[in-house]
Amino acid sequence: MIFLALVAQTVRISMPYLFASAGGVLSERSGLIGLGLEGYMLAGAFTAALGSYYGQNPWVGVIAGVGGGMALALLYALCSIRYKADQVVVGVAINLLAVGATRFFLRLVFRSSSNSPRVPGFSVVETGTGFLALAHNPLIWMGALSIPAVAWLLYRTPFGLRVRAVGEHPGAALSVGVPVPKVQWIAVALSGALAGLGGAYLALDQHQFSDQMTAGRGFIALAAVIFGRWDPVRVGFACLLFAAAETMEIRLQGTSQIPGQFVQMIPYLLTIVALAGVVGRAVPPAALGKSGD
Amino acid sequence: MNGRLRAQLEETILPPIVALLIAALVGDLLILVYGQSPAAVYRLLIQGTWGNAYGLGQVLYKTTTLTFTGLAVAIGLQAGLFNIGAESQLAAGGFAAGVVGAMLPAGIPSVVLLPLFIAAAAIGGGLVGGAAGALKAKWGAHEVITTIMLNFVVLALLNYLTVAHFKVFDTLHTADIRSGALPRLSAVVPAFHGSAANVVLVLALAAVAAAWWYLYRSRAGYELRAAGLQPGAAEYGGVKVSRVWWQAMLLSGAVAGIGGLNFVLGYKHYYEDSFASGMGFLGIAVALVGRNNPLGVFLAALLFATLSQGGLAVNAVVPKQMVEVLQAVVIIAVATSVPEVRRLLRGARRSAAT
């Protein structure tokens, strides 16, 4: 029973990571750094709360969350693909913009600087291990499917082949007639939609939007993308690993000898180790971050 | 030569101006959405910052921290490295200074202790920056990702150390520094009374001059810029690029770390958990708008400090978060207009020449 409860909690915690890192894989495989995932997710969480509040229906929230995440991703695409701005700078700014804009509109719409009122979500009354509530939340199913869906898209469709070609060698892709910018626009837009879903999951799960509620989850998702070496299936397992570590931290709070802060470091330390190549080097897509050239 | 100088000047100065115009436009929209008059809000913003001594003092206080984090990012960028870690380097520098200060006995003059505090803060920040530099130089780990990841690791570590070992009971800060604290500017100019501006501002100005000399007049700075412009050519010309990389990150982290003194030595006289959150990320904006030139960095730091203090000044009328949006808009607009302005200017010059 306790084991099942742990699994259920791990699944819940992994949801925002799975959504956002599925998006991150798409974006980065097309050559666009996924630094803005945190911002897309935060924007998605806010618009999802907004949609669910005014529509009084969580599905309106889900659609609005997709829209919010995608809107910021399209801004990123406009700056870095169309105008060839530095991806890192724009990515950092997108995150600052998301924090500022959600706070501004939180005060404008809900007259609060901390959180929105309660909004409708999908959850049912919790019983036993928590699996019932999981099974009744359509976003859980979507989150679980997001990674296989991206894997299928990347490896089994003509579009995925183009994404991979564009991310490795845009010049070669262009010379055989692949519309490089268009492929990148679509990949980035999809990454925003997926991260927005991750934000929608958070807001609807907690029945509200609260200030900075993503709390660095977008960066953990980015860490999972790198630790999983840009391969969707490995990235999915990285998300589950990070979520399991977090679950243990929550369960052991106060009782364990290891301070919680050290457990929080795990995803970031593992990513640094993976990048430094201590055990098998993580090699990014060849043209990652180069749209400015 | 004159034409080339003018062209360079145009390409350097136009993007920030375009960006400010765009930001002002977005600001107008946000203020109108909130049902207020833009002119009145902007007037309030100026009055609350440059319009009175207290406001100006607060602007100068924020300018001090931002100058250090901006210089840190600019030094990295001149070497072709993107240091996203100023946030945690600043905190680590402040922490090191706070811990050293808490251990000192009372009664030692500040003049004697200042070098010790600068060294402690530089080592604290330099360790974090240097770690990212070493990871890049030794193993080729990309500094953008490692500095982001190190932000989280270092901030969690500092939080643990503060909470578990160094905090004063029932607070999130270390014990008071008994000697070596620096006076506020109000000790010299009484009108600044109540504002946090302090003598570390002078240190920031010295850092601007030192950074300029280092980058443009010293051999090491020349190598650093060469490695940033063309690593391959620099290597061929005899520069050890990997050594420049980790040294630049070490220096960058050290400069960000010294910025921690503004809070620890000049303002509160203790280290407090997350004392300057956001200042490291704004340092990226400052370096970008200041076009990586030390003097430009200082001017950009003044601008961003004014915006951030101005947010508080207008908060009664429109949410201060409007300013956070504007700061992000400025970054995006500068980043986007730099390549675009260059393209347009060069296009115009070409058609004028033919």
XYZ file of C-alpha atoms in Angstrom, chain A residues 35 75 79 82-86 88-90 92-94 96-97 99-101 103-105 107-108 111 113 216 219 222-223 226 259 261-262 264-265 267-269 271-272 275-277 281, chain B residues 30-31 33-34 82 84 135 139-142 144-146 148-150 152-153 156-157 159-160 163 281-282 284 288 315 318-322 324-325 328-329 331-332 335-336 339-340 343:
90
model
C 15.478 28.021 -21.718
C 7.290 35.352 -29.002
C 12.738 36.917 -31.753
C 12.689 35.551 -37.474
C 14.993 38.221 -35.998
C 17.910 35.933 -35.126
C 18.221 37.304 -31.581
C 20.466 35.470 -29.114
C 19.940 32.505 -24.380
C 19.160 36.186 -23.812
C 15.613 35.892 -25.124
C 16.125 34.304 -19.885
C 13.951 37.330 -20.661
C 10.931 35.144 -21.476
C 11.342 37.223 -16.395
C 8.472 38.346 -18.612
C 6.887 36.187 -13.817
C 6.174 39.909 -14.255
C 3.204 39.522 -16.579
C 1.872 39.021 -11.382
C 0.591 42.108 -13.212
C -2.480 40.349 -14.569
C -3.469 41.974 -9.686
C -5.421 43.360 -12.624
C -6.891 42.034 -7.293
C -0.628 39.673 -5.380
C 11.817 26.128 -11.157
C 14.469 24.170 -15.322
C 15.370 21.259 -19.043
C 17.759 19.318 -16.810
C 19.952 17.150 -21.056
C 18.820 17.566 4.569
C 18.302 20.870 0.269
C 20.699 18.123 -0.804
C 16.757 19.197 -4.205
C 20.207 19.437 -5.769
C 18.602 16.806 -10.754
C 20.996 19.727 -11.230
C 24.090 17.862 -10.060
C 22.861 17.187 -15.231
C 26.241 18.812 -14.639
C 27.325 17.355 -19.404
C 30.876 16.961 -18.137
C 30.749 13.422 -19.507
C 29.119 12.372 -22.510
C -0.144 48.312 -19.434
C -0.946 51.585 -17.658
C -5.151 48.623 -19.350
C -5.031 49.410 -15.646
C 27.495 33.411 -21.118
C 23.887 32.986 -16.205
C 33.809 22.346 -16.317
C 35.255 18.765 -20.171
C 33.556 21.109 -22.606
C 30.352 21.341 -20.537
C 28.388 24.311 -21.865
C 24.998 28.345 -19.985
C 23.631 25.077 -18.655
C 26.218 24.540 -15.900
C 21.989 27.675 -14.492
C 22.284 24.328 -12.726
C 24.909 25.706 -10.317
C 20.084 25.974 -7.985
C 22.800 23.865 -6.353
C 20.207 25.332 -1.960
C 23.615 24.820 -0.344
C 20.172 27.944 2.316
C 21.224 24.736 4.089
C 19.583 27.459 8.270
C 19.431 37.875 -13.765
C 19.029 41.633 -14.143
C 22.336 39.965 -17.823
C 23.235 43.553 -22.707
C 2.812 50.890 -6.806
C -0.408 50.693 -10.948
C 1.062 47.330 -9.843
C 4.838 47.549 -9.422
C 5.029 44.335 -11.439
C 4.538 46.510 -14.516
C 9.194 43.633 -14.182
C 7.374 43.336 -17.503
C 11.906 41.891 -19.675
C 10.640 43.845 -22.685
C 15.970 42.745 -22.753
C 13.942 41.118 -25.526
C 18.439 41.303 -28.110
C 16.107 41.430 -31.107
C 21.050 42.063 -35.277
C 18.103 43.780 -36.968
C 21.234 44.569 -40.895
